[in-house]
Every structure is written in C-alpha cells, then in structure tokens.
Short mmCIF file of C-alpha atoms in Angstrom, two decimals:
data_model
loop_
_atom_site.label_atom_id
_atom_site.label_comp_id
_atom_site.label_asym_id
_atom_site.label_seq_id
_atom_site.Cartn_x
_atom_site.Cartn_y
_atom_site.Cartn_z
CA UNK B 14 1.61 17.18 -4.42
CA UNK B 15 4.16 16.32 -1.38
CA UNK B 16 4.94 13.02 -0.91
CA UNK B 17 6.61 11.82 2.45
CA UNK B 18 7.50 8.28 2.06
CA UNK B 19 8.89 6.35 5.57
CA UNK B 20 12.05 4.78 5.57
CA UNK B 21 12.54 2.04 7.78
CA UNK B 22 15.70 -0.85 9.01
CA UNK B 23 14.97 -2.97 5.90
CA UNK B 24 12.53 -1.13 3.75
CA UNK B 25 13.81 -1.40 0.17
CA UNK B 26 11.62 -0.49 -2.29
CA UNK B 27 11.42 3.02 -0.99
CA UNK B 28 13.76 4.56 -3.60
CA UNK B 29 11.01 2.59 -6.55
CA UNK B 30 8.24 4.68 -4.59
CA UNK B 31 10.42 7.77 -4.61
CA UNK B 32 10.79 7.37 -8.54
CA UNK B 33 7.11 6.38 -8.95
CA UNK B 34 5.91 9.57 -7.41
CA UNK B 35 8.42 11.96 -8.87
CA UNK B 36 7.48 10.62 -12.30
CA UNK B 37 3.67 11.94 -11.44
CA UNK B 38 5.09 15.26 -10.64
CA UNK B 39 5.30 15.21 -6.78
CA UNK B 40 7.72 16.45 -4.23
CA UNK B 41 9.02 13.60 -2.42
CA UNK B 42 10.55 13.72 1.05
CA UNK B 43 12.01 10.68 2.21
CA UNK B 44 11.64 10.55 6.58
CA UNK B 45 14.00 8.35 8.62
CA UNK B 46 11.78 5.98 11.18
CA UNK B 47 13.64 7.44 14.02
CA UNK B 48 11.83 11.30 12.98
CA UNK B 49 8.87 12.31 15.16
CA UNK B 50 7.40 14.41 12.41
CA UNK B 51 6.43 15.01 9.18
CA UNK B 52 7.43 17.47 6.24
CA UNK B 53 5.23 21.08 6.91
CA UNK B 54 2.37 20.53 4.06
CA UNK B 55 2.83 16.45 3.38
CA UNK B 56 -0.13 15.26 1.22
CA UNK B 57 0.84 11.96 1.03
CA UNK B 58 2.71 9.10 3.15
CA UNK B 59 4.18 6.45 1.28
CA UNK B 60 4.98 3.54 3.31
CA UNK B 61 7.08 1.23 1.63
CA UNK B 62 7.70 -2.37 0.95
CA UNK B 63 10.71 -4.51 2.58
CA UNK B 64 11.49 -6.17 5.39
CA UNK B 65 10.95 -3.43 8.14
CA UNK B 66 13.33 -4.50 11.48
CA UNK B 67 13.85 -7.41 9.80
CA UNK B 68 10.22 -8.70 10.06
CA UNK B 69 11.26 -9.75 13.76
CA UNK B 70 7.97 -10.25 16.20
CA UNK B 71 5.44 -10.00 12.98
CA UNK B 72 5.61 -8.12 9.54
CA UNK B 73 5.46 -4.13 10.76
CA UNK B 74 4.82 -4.99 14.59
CA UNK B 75 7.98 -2.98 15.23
CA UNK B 76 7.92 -0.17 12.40
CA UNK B 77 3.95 -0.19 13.91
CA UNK B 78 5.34 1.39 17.15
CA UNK B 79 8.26 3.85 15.38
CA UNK B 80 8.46 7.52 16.13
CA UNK B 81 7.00 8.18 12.61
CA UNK B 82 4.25 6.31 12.75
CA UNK B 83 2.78 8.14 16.11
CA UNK B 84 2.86 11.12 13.03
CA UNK B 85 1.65 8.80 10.56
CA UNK B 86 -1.66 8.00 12.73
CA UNK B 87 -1.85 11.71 13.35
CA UNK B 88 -1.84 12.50 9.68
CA UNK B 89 -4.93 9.95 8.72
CA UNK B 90 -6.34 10.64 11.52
CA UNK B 91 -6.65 14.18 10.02
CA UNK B 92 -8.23 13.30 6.79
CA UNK B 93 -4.66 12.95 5.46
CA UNK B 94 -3.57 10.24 2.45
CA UNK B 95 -1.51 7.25 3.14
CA UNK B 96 -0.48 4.54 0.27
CA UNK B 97 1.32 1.14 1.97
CA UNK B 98 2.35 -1.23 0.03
CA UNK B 99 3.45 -4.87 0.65
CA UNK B 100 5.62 -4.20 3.89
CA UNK B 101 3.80 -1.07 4.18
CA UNK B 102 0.40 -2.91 3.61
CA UNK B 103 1.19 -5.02 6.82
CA UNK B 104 2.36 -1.89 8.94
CA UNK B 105 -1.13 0.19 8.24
CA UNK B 106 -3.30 -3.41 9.58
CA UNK B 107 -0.71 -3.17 12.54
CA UNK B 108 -1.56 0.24 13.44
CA UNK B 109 -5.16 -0.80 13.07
CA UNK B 110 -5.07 1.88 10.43
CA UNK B 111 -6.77 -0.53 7.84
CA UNK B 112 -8.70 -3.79 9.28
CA UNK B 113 -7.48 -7.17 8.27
CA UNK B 114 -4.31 -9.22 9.02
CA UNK B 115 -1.24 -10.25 7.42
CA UNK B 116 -0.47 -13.65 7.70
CA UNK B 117 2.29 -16.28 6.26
CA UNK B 118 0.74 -17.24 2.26
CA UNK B 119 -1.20 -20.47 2.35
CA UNK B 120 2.03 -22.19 0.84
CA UNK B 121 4.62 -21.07 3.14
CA UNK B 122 6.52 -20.39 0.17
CA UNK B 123 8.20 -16.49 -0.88
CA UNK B 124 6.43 -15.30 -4.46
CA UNK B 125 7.83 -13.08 -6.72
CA UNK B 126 6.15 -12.81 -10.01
CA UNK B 127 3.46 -10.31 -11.87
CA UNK B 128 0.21 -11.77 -11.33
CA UNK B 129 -3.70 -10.22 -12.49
CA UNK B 130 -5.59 -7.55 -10.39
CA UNK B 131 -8.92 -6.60 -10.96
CA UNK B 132 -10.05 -2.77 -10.14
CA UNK B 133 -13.01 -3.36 -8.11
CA UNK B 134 -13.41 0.22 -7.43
CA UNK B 135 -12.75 3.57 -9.14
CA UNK B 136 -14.43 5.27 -6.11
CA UNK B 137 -11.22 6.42 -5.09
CA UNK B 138 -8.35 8.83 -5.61
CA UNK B 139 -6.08 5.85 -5.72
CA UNK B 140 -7.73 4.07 -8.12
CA UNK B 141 -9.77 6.87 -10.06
CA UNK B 142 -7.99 6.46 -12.97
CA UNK B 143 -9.25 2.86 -14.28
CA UNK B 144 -12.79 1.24 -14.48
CA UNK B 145 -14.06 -1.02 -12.35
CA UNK B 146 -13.60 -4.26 -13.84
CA UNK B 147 -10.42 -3.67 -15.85
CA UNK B 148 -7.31 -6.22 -15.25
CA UNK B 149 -3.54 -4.88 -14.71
CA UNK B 150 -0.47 -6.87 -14.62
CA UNK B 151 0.81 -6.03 -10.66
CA UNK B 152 4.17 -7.81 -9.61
CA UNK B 153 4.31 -9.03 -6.10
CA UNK B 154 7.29 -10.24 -3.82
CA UNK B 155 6.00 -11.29 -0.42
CA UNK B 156 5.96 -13.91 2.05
CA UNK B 157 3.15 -13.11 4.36
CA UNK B 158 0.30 -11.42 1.90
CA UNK B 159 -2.27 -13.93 3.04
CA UNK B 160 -4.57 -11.18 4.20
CA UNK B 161 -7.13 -12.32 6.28
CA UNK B 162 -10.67 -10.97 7.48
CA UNK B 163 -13.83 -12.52 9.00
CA UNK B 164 -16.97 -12.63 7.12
CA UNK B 165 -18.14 -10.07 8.85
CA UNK B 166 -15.43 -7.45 8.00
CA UNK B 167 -14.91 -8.56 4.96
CA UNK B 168 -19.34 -8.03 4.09
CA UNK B 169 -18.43 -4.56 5.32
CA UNK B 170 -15.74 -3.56 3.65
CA UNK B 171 -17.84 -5.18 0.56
CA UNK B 172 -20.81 -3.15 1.37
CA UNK B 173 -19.44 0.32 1.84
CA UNK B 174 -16.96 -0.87 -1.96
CA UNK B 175 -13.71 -0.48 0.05
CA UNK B 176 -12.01 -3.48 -1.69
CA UNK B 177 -9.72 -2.00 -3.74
CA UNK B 178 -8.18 -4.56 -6.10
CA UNK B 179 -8.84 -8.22 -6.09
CA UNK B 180 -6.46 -11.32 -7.46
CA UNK B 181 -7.30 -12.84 -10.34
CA UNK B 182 -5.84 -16.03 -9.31
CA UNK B 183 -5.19 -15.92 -5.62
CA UNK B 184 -1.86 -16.61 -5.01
CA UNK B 185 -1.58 -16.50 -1.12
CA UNK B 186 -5.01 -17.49 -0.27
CA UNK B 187 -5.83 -14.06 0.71
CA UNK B 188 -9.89 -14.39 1.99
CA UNK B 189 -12.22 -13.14 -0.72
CA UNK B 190 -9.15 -13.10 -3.14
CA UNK B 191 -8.16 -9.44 -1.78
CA UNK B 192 -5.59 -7.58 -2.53
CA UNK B 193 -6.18 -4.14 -1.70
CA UNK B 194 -8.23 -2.52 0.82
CA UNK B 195 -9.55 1.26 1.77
CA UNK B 196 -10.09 2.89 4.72
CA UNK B 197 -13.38 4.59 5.49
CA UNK B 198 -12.79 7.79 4.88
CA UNK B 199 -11.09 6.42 0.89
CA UNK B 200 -7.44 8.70 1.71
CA UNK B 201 -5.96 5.58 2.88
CA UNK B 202 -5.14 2.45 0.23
CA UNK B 203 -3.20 -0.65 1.50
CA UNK B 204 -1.90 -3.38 -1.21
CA UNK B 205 0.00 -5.82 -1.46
CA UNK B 206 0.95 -6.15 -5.84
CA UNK B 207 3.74 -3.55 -5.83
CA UNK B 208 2.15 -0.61 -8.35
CA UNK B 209 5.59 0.93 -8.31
CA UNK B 210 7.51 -1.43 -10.02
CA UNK B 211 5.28 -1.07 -12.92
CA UNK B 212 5.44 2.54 -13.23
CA UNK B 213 8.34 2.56 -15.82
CA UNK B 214 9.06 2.03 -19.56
CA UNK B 215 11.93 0.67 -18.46
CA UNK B 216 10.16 -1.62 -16.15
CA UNK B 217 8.72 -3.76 -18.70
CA UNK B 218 5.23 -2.61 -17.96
CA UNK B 219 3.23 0.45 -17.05
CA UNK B 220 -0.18 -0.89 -15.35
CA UNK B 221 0.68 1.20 -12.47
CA UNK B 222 1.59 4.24 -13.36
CA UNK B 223 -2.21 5.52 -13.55
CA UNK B 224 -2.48 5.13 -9.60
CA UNK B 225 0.19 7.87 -9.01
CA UNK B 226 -1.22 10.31 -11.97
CA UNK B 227 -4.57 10.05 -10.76
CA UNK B 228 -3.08 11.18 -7.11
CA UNK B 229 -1.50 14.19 -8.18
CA UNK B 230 -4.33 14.99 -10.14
CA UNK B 231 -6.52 14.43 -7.43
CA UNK B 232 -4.71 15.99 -5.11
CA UNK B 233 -3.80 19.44 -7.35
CA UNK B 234 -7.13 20.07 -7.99
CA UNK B 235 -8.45 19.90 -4.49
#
C-alpha cells in the first residue's frame, strides 16, 4: 500500500499519520501543499489534522483551494482512497468531497480528550475490521467538529449506511451524533476522533490501529 499524506501551513498531526500507516506496512510519501501532483501509484491520501493556514476564512477553506488538492479531487474522483481526519475531515466537506459542514462545537469551547465511538458500519475498507456495534476509545482535539447536515442528507447518508462512526456522548453537538461519514463510492472516510493517536502501545491505547490494518489488507489483496 502507498500512502500520500498532504502536508499543509499548520497541519500537525501528519507525522502521527505517517507512523500510523507505516506501522500497517505502507509506503508513506509525505506531499508539500504547494505540489501539483501526486506520488506515481498512491493508494491512499491521508489528509491530516491541524490548523491548515491557520484556520483563517473557515477550517480548510484555504488548504480546499491548494495545488494538491486540484490532485486530491482528481484522485477520488478516480475511484481512489482518501482518509481526513479532524482538519482533514473539514477540508474533504470543503471540497464538497464528503457532504456536511464543519461548524464551531455547540460550546464554543476547544476539546481534547478520548471520548466513545460506535462502528456503525463494517461495510467499508476503513472500518472492515470491527463489527457494527462495537465501542472504541477515539481521542479528539478540535474546535469546530460540530458537523452539521439537514434531515434530508443526513436520511441519505443513513439509508445508503454511510455513517461511519457515531459519538457515544456527543460532545460538539454534531447532528445525529456523527462522527464519521463515507462517500458514495465507500474509498473516501472523513472523521473527526483522531484514529492515529491510538495506534500505539506507547499511546496508551490501540482502538485504532485496526482501521489502518484493515486498509493495507484491503488494499493488498485487491
């Protein structure tokens, strides 16, 4: 598996991605925002969590319109997988990559603390590893991961079982108690609970770690 992760003004939990995916056996690449393409072969795009350009304008409305991304687009556009996560989350609704919205959490306040996710689905290369229904410990460190969708969207992406992970107890006020979302096609998983940082012995906790095996599995067998 090659993994590409994006590395933007202010990302900073791209090196814990880089880790996370070398400990599953990948090749990881790591592309400056300012590149206008991506490694020859990329499997995977990691895009990672921070504070990309600061957060000026909105969470990922700049990164949104970087060089990479125009590459990014092209590669899901292609059937190709993408993983965001927290900063990275926000950047793949900005690109209109994944429906939804980011918005400020319901108590204006920064979190930073390991909360419970529920698997919802294990219709997914991302989350084939775990049944639906089983609880992991996720961290999360955000300040806008009040994702937001109308009932409409949100019926839909219940209906076709595109909701990937939800909150045990919602600590943003996230609609529906979401976490983690699909794209149509399944190659593309946005979330905000940080998976990476609980990849690790050394971390304290392992509840992650499953999400990047079951990629390279996935992914080395295809």
């Amino acid at each position: 598996m090659k993994a590409a992760i994006l590395v933007f003004p202010g990302s900073n939990c791209d090196r814990d991605l880089k880790i996370a995916f070398e400990k599953a056996g990948a090749q990881v690449s790591m592309v400056w925002h300012k590149d206008d393409a991506l490694p020859e072969g990329t499997d995977i795009v990691g895009v990672p969590g921070g504070f990309s350009y600061g957060d000026y304008l909105r969470c990922g409305a700049i990164a949104a319109n970087s060089p990479i991304t125009r590459s990014l687009k092209t590669h899901v556009e292609r059937g190709g997988y993408a993983l965001g996560i927290c900063n990275g989350f926000q950047i793949l609704t900005e690109t209109r990559i994944l429906p939804g919205a980011l918005l400020r959490n319901a108590n204006l306040k920064y979190i930073c603390r390991t909360v419970p996710l529920t698997v919802r689905t294990a219709d997914s290369d991302f989350t084939r590893s775990w049944e639906v229904g089983q609880q992991l410990q996720i961290p999360i460190a955000h300040h806008d991961g009040n994702y937001q969708a109308d009932a409409e969207l949100r019926a839909q992406l219940e209906g076709e079982d595109r909701i990937a992970f939800t909150y045990d107890e919602n600590p943003n006020g996230s609609a529906g108690d979401i976490a983690g979302v699909l794209s149509a096609n399944r190659r593309v998983l946005g979330m905000m609970p940080h998976p990476e940082r609980a990849a690790d012995e050394a971390q304290g906790n392992t509840d992650g770690r499953a999400m990047f095996d079951g990629l390279l599995s996935a992914l080395v067998s295809a």
